Coordinates of C-alpha atoms and ligand atoms in Angstrom, one line a residue:
M150 CA 0.0 0.0 0.0
T151 CA 2.8 2.5 0.9
T152 CA 4.2 4.3 -2.2
V153 CA 7.4 5.4 -0.3
T154 CA 10.3 3.0 -1.0
E155 CA 11.9 1.6 2.1
T156 CA 14.2 -1.4 2.6
L157 CA 12.5 -3.6 5.1
S158 CA 13.8 -6.4 7.4
P159 CA 11.7 -9.5 7.7
A160 CA 10.2 -8.1 11.0
D161 CA 9.5 -4.8 9.3
E162 CA 7.9 -6.7 6.4
A163 CA 5.5 -8.4 8.8
G164 CA 4.8 -5.0 10.5
Q165 CA 4.2 -3.5 7.1
E166 CA 1.7 -6.2 6.2
I167 CA -0.3 -5.6 9.4
F168 CA -0.1 -1.9 8.9
D169 CA -1.4 -2.1 5.4
R170 CA -4.3 -4.4 6.6
L171 CA -5.3 -2.0 9.3
I172 CA -5.3 1.0 6.9
A173 CA -7.3 -1.0 4.3
E174 CA -9.8 -2.0 7.0
D175 CA -10.1 1.6 8.2
S176 CA -8.9 0.5 11.6
R177 CA -6.5 2.7 13.6
I178 CA -2.8 2.8 14.2
E179 CA -1.8 3.1 17.9
P180 CA 1.6 4.5 19.1
T181 CA 2.9 1.0 19.9
D182 CA 2.0 -0.5 16.5
W183 CA 4.6 -0.8 13.8
M184 CA 4.4 2.0 11.2
P185 CA 6.4 3.0 8.2
A186 CA 9.1 5.6 9.0
A187 CA 7.6 8.0 6.4
Y188 CA 4.1 7.7 8.0
R189 CA 5.6 8.6 11.4
R190 CA 7.5 11.6 9.8
T191 CA 4.4 12.9 8.0
L192 CA 2.3 12.7 11.1
T193 CA 5.0 14.3 13.3
R194 CA 5.2 17.1 10.7
Q195 CA 1.5 17.7 10.4
I196 CA 0.5 17.3 14.1
S197 CA 3.4 19.5 15.3
Q198 CA 2.7 22.2 12.8
H199 CA -1.0 22.0 13.8
A200 CA 0.1 22.4 17.5
H201 CA 2.3 25.4 16.6
S202 CA -0.6 27.0 14.7
E203 CA -2.8 26.8 17.8
I204 CA -0.1 28.4 20.0
I205 CA 0.8 31.2 17.5
G206 CA -2.9 31.5 16.8
M207 CA -3.4 32.8 20.3
Q208 CA -1.6 36.0 19.5
P209 CA -4.0 37.9 17.2
E210 CA -6.9 37.3 19.6
A211 CA -4.9 37.9 22.8
N212 CA -4.2 41.3 21.3
W213 CA -7.9 42.2 21.9
I214 CA -8.4 40.9 25.4
T215 CA -7.7 44.3 27.0
R216 CA -9.9 46.0 24.4
A217 CA -12.9 43.8 24.3
P218 CA -16.0 46.0 24.3
S219 CA -17.6 44.5 27.5
L220 CA -16.7 42.4 30.5
K221 CA -18.8 39.5 29.0
R222 CA -16.9 39.7 25.7
K223 CA -13.6 39.8 27.5
A224 CA -14.4 36.7 29.6
I225 CA -15.5 34.8 26.4
L226 CA -12.3 35.8 24.5
I227 CA -10.1 34.8 27.4
A228 CA -11.8 31.4 27.5
K229 CA -11.3 31.0 23.8
V230 CA -7.6 31.9 23.8
Q231 CA -7.2 29.5 26.7
D232 CA -8.9 26.8 24.7
E233 CA -6.3 27.3 21.9
A234 CA -3.5 26.8 24.4
G235 CA -5.3 23.5 25.4
H236 CA -5.5 22.5 21.7
G237 CA -1.8 23.1 21.4
L238 CA -1.2 20.9 24.5
Y239 CA -3.3 18.0 23.2
L240 CA -1.6 18.2 19.8
Y241 CA 2.0 18.3 21.2
S242 CA 1.0 15.3 23.4
A243 CA -0.3 13.4 20.3
A244 CA 2.9 14.3 18.4
E245 CA 5.1 13.1 21.3
T246 CA 3.5 9.6 21.0
L247 CA 5.4 9.5 17.7
R248 CA 8.6 9.6 19.7
T249 CA 9.8 13.2 19.1
G250 CA 10.0 15.1 22.3
R251 CA 8.2 18.4 22.8
D252 CA 11.5 20.3 23.4
K253 CA 12.6 19.2 19.9
L254 CA 9.2 20.2 18.3
V255 CA 9.3 23.6 20.0
E256 CA 12.9 24.1 18.9
Q257 CA 11.8 23.5 15.3
L258 CA 9.2 26.2 15.6
L259 CA 11.6 28.7 17.2
D260 CA 14.4 28.1 14.7
G261 CA 11.9 28.5 11.8
S262 CA 12.3 25.0 10.4
A263 CA 8.7 24.1 11.2
K264 CA 5.7 25.9 9.7
Y265 CA 2.5 27.1 11.3
S266 CA -0.7 28.2 9.6
S267 CA -0.4 31.2 7.2
I268 CA -3.6 32.8 8.6
F269 CA -2.0 33.8 11.9
N270 CA 0.4 36.1 10.1
Y271 CA -2.4 38.6 9.4
P272 CA -3.2 41.2 12.0
A273 CA -6.5 41.6 13.9
R274 CA -7.0 45.3 13.3
T275 CA -10.5 45.9 14.7
W276 CA -12.9 44.2 17.1
A277 CA -14.8 43.0 14.0
D278 CA -11.7 41.0 13.1
I279 CA -12.2 39.0 16.2
G280 CA -15.6 38.1 14.9
A281 CA -14.2 37.3 11.5
I282 CA -11.5 35.1 13.1
G283 CA -14.1 33.2 15.1
W284 CA -16.5 32.7 12.2
L285 CA -14.1 32.2 9.2
V286 CA -10.8 31.0 10.8
D287 CA -12.4 28.7 13.3
G288 CA -15.0 27.8 10.7
A289 CA -12.2 26.7 8.3
A290 CA -10.4 24.9 11.1
I291 CA -13.6 22.9 11.8
A292 CA -14.1 22.0 8.1
N293 CA -10.5 20.8 7.9
Q294 CA -10.5 19.0 11.3
V295 CA -13.9 17.2 11.4
P296 CA -12.5 14.7 8.8
L297 CA -9.3 14.5 10.9
C298 CA -11.3 13.0 13.8
R299 CA -11.2 9.8 11.5
A300 CA -7.5 10.1 10.9
S301 CA -5.8 6.7 10.8
Y302 CA -3.5 7.6 13.7
A303 CA -5.6 7.1 16.7
P304 CA -4.1 9.7 19.2
Y305 CA -4.5 12.5 16.5
G306 CA -8.1 11.5 15.8
R307 CA -9.0 11.4 19.5
A308 CA -7.4 14.8 20.1
M309 CA -9.4 16.2 17.1
V310 CA -12.8 15.1 18.6
R311 CA -12.4 17.4 21.6
V312 CA -10.8 20.2 19.6
C313 CA -13.7 20.2 17.1
K314 CA -16.3 20.5 19.9
E315 CA -14.5 23.5 21.3
E316 CA -14.0 25.0 17.8
S317 CA -17.8 24.9 17.2
F318 CA -18.3 27.1 20.2
H319 CA -15.5 29.4 18.9
Q320 CA -17.2 29.7 15.5
R321 CA -20.5 30.6 17.0
Q322 CA -19.1 33.3 19.2
G323 CA -17.4 34.8 16.1
W324 CA -20.6 34.7 14.1
E325 CA -22.5 36.2 17.0
I326 CA -20.0 39.1 17.3
L327 CA -20.5 39.8 13.5
F328 CA -24.3 39.4 13.8
E329 CA -24.4 42.2 16.5
L330 CA -22.2 44.4 14.4
A331 CA -24.0 43.8 11.2
N332 CA -27.3 44.7 12.9
G333 CA -25.8 47.7 14.7
T334 CA -25.0 51.2 13.4
P335 CA -24.0 51.7 9.7
A336 CA -20.4 52.2 11.0
Q337 CA -20.5 48.9 12.9
K338 CA -21.9 47.1 9.8
Q339 CA -19.2 48.6 7.7
M340 CA -16.6 47.4 10.2
A341 CA -18.0 43.9 10.0
Q342 CA -18.0 44.0 6.2
E343 CA -14.4 45.2 6.1
A344 CA -13.3 42.5 8.5
I345 CA -14.7 39.7 6.3
N346 CA -13.2 41.4 3.2
R347 CA -9.8 41.0 4.9
F348 CA -10.2 37.5 6.1
Y349 CA -12.0 35.8 3.2
G350 CA -9.0 35.0 1.0
P351 CA -6.5 34.1 3.8
A352 CA -9.2 31.9 5.5
L353 CA -9.7 29.9 2.2
Q354 CA -5.9 29.5 2.0
M355 CA -5.8 27.7 5.3
F356 CA -6.8 24.6 3.5
G357 CA -3.4 24.6 1.8
P358 CA -2.3 24.9 -1.8
P359 CA -4.4 23.7 -4.7
D360 CA -4.4 19.9 -5.2
D361 CA -2.1 20.1 -8.2
D362 CA 0.5 21.9 -6.1
S363 CA 0.1 19.9 -2.8
P364 CA 3.0 17.4 -2.6
N365 CA 1.8 15.7 0.6
S366 CA -1.9 15.1 -0.1
Q367 CA -1.8 12.0 -2.2
Q368 CA 0.3 10.0 0.2
S369 CA -1.5 11.4 3.3
M370 CA -4.9 10.4 1.7
A371 CA -3.6 6.9 0.9
W372 CA -2.6 6.5 4.5
K373 CA -6.0 7.9 5.5
I374 CA -4.5 10.7 7.5
K375 CA -6.3 13.2 5.3
R376 CA -9.7 12.0 4.1
F377 CA -10.3 14.8 1.6
S378 CA -8.1 16.9 -0.6
N379 CA -7.3 20.6 0.1
D380 CA -9.6 21.7 -2.8
E381 CA -12.5 19.5 -1.7
L382 CA -12.5 20.9 1.8
R383 CA -12.1 24.5 0.5
Q384 CA -15.2 23.9 -1.7
R385 CA -17.2 22.5 1.2
F386 CA -16.3 25.5 3.3
V387 CA -17.3 28.0 0.6
D388 CA -20.6 26.2 0.2
M389 CA -21.2 26.5 3.9
I390 CA -20.2 30.2 4.5
V391 CA -22.0 31.8 1.6
P392 CA -25.5 31.3 3.1
Q393 CA -24.2 32.2 6.5
A394 CA -22.9 35.5 5.1
E395 CA -26.3 36.1 3.6
A396 CA -27.9 35.5 7.0
L397 CA -25.5 38.2 8.4
G398 CA -26.5 40.6 5.7
L399 CA -22.9 40.7 4.6
H400 CA -21.2 39.5 1.4
F401 CA -17.9 38.3 0.1
E402 CA -16.1 40.7 -2.3
D403 CA -15.4 38.0 -4.9
P404 CA -16.8 38.8 -8.3
D405 CA -16.6 35.2 -9.4
L406 CA -18.6 33.9 -6.4
K407 CA -21.8 32.4 -7.7
W408 CA -24.0 29.3 -7.5
N409 CA -23.2 26.8 -10.2
E410 CA -26.4 24.8 -10.8
E411 CA -24.6 22.1 -12.8
R412 CA -21.9 21.4 -10.2
G413 CA -24.2 21.9 -7.2
H414 CA -21.5 24.1 -5.7
Y415 CA -20.5 27.8 -5.5
D416 CA -17.9 28.8 -8.0
F417 CA -15.3 31.2 -6.6
G418 CA -12.4 33.3 -7.8
E419 CA -8.7 32.3 -8.0
L420 CA -7.0 33.0 -4.7
D421 CA -3.7 34.9 -4.5
W422 CA -1.2 32.0 -4.3
T423 CA 1.8 34.3 -4.7
E424 CA 0.8 36.1 -1.5
F425 CA 0.2 32.7 0.2
K426 CA 3.7 31.5 -0.7
S427 CA 5.3 34.7 0.5
V428 CA 3.4 34.5 3.9
V429 CA 4.5 30.8 4.3
R430 CA 8.1 31.9 3.5
G431 CA 7.9 34.3 6.4
E432 CA 7.2 37.5 4.5
G433 CA 3.6 38.1 5.7
P434 CA 2.4 41.2 7.5
C435 CA 3.0 39.8 11.0
N436 CA 5.5 36.8 10.7
T437 CA 8.4 38.6 12.3
Q438 CA 6.3 39.9 15.2
R439 CA 4.6 36.5 15.8
M440 CA 8.0 34.8 16.1
Q441 CA 9.5 37.5 18.2
R442 CA 6.6 37.2 20.7
R443 CA 6.8 33.5 20.7
R444 CA 10.6 33.5 21.4
Q445 CA 10.1 36.1 24.1
A446 CA 7.4 34.0 25.7
F447 CA 9.6 30.9 25.6
D448 CA 12.5 32.8 27.2
D449 CA 10.2 34.3 29.9
G450 CA 8.9 30.8 30.7
A451 CA 12.3 29.4 31.4
W452 CA 11.8 29.6 35.2
V453 CA 8.5 27.7 35.0
R454 CA 10.2 24.9 33.1
E455 CA 13.1 24.8 35.6
A456 CA 10.6 24.9 38.6
A457 CA 8.5 22.1 37.0
A458 CA 11.6 20.0 36.4
A459 CA 12.9 20.5 40.0
Y460 CA 9.4 19.6 41.4
A461 CA 9.3 16.4 39.2
E462 CA 12.8 15.5 40.4
K463 CA 11.9 16.0 44.0
Y464 CA 8.8 13.9 43.9
H465 CA 10.4 11.3 41.7
S466 CA 13.2 10.8 44.3
A467 CA 10.6 10.9 47.2
D468 CA 8.6 8.1 45.4
S469 CA 11.8 6.0 44.9
Q470 CA 12.6 6.4 48.6
L471 CA 9.0 5.2 49.5
I472 CA 9.4 2.2 47.2
A473 CA 12.8 1.4 48.7
Ligands
FAQ744 N1 -0.1 27.7 6.1 O1 1.2 19.2 0.6 P1 0.4 20.2 1.4 C1 -6.7 26.7 13.8 C2 2.4 23.9 3.8 S1 -5.6 25.5 13.5 C3 1.2 27.3 6.2 O2 -1.0 20.5 1.0 P2 -0.4 19.0 3.8 C4 -7.3 26.8 15.1 C5 2.4 22.4 4.3 O3 2.8 22.3 5.7 C6 -5.0 25.9 11.8 N2 1.7 26.3 5.5 O4 0.5 19.9 2.9 C7 -7.3 28.2 15.6 C8 3.5 21.8 3.4 O5 4.8 22.2 3.8 P3 5.8 21.1 4.5 C9 -4.0 24.8 11.5 C10 0.9 25.5 4.8 O6 0.2 18.9 5.2 C11 -8.3 29.1 15.2 C12 3.3 22.6 2.1 O7 2.6 23.8 2.4 N3 -4.7 23.6 11.1 O8 -6.9 27.5 12.9 C13 -0.5 25.8 4.7 O9 -0.8 17.7 3.1 C14 -8.3 30.4 15.7 C15 2.5 21.8 1.0 O10 1.2 21.6 1.4 C16 -4.0 22.5 10.8 O11 -2.7 22.5 10.9 C17 -1.0 26.9 5.4 N4 -2.2 27.3 5.4 O12 -1.8 19.8 3.9 C18 -6.3 28.6 16.5 C19 -4.8 21.3 10.4 N5 -1.0 24.9 4.0 O13 5.1 20.8 5.9 C20 -6.3 29.9 17.0 C21 -4.0 20.1 10.2 C22 -0.1 24.0 3.5 O14 5.8 19.9 3.6 C23 -7.3 30.8 16.6 N6 -3.2 20.1 9.0 N7 1.1 24.4 4.1 O15 7.1 21.8 4.7 C24 -3.6 19.8 7.8 O16 -4.8 19.4 7.6 C25 -2.7 19.9 6.6 O17 -1.4 19.9 7.1 C26 -2.9 21.1 5.7 C27 -1.8 21.1 4.6 C28 -4.2 21.0 5.0 C29 -2.8 22.4 6.4

């Protein structure tokens, strides 16, 4: 089944056979099961980059905690940002089951060798952007992640179930922020419209490059990590958000966006893939700032890691004395 060529020992050949059967049966791979090295690498890459996205993704929204328009909005936003930290935690834990330690994964983020989602390199300029992030960014995350609940690697799928439940709350809170603004004063409605103008294209790019320019998709789908291609999920998302925008009384500024009766889907315009590539290369509006903040937060947290290690050491030796 695997298309990646590896030289296998007899034990590995037996492992490969079981692995192939489990994948063909739509069963799941657990951390202690044999798996091809390339499957392990792909999952470590995807899950850790997903974890990094959750952690970096806290920044644009955290930027608005002190400026949320009411105590209620502030409490909701704090809870949402905390949820994202939790998602990062589940995902780093899932990635660690593939035998790369979290210190190594974090090092890859900080030295720039690991990616995180392009979307978090765009600024949150107004309060309406917090609504647009909740509705469109969390909405895209859900469309992408619901199929990942059935990912062949069990710890990833299990983490996704809880993440998706929390993301649906996030999406609704974003939609509700926009609903209030869209039904507020003309200036508030305009602020909501401008926010979705800014986030429409970057949110659609979260699904990754077009299928004919997506080097990992084919193998990831054969391994049943990904269940749908980038373009399939993007189309699903567009079909979902167009009626939602209509319910808000807002629209997407895409002249090619229209219902295609024959296809049973909305057609939409070509996205700016040159911009996407430059953002992924580190040249987006906020890449430098996001990484500076992350490195600073890591350095500031050194004493917490030291204290946690000292505590673990103390209790570990106390336990050993008890056992002795
Ligand atoms: N940004 O061959 P493919 C969230 C890279 S969480 C940057 O298609 P693949 C929650 C890709 O890594 C959002 N890079 O790759 C939240 C690969 O490079 P590599 C994150 C991107 O893996 C909300 C190269 O391009 N979600 O929003 C992007 O098969 C609000 C070629 O691409 C996940 O990570 C991109 N958008 O498909 C948090 C979901 N797209 O690694 C806070 C899990 C692609 O070979 C606030 N991940 N690249 O050097 C996935 O489903 C997949 O990894 C894809 C990419 C679909 C993202």
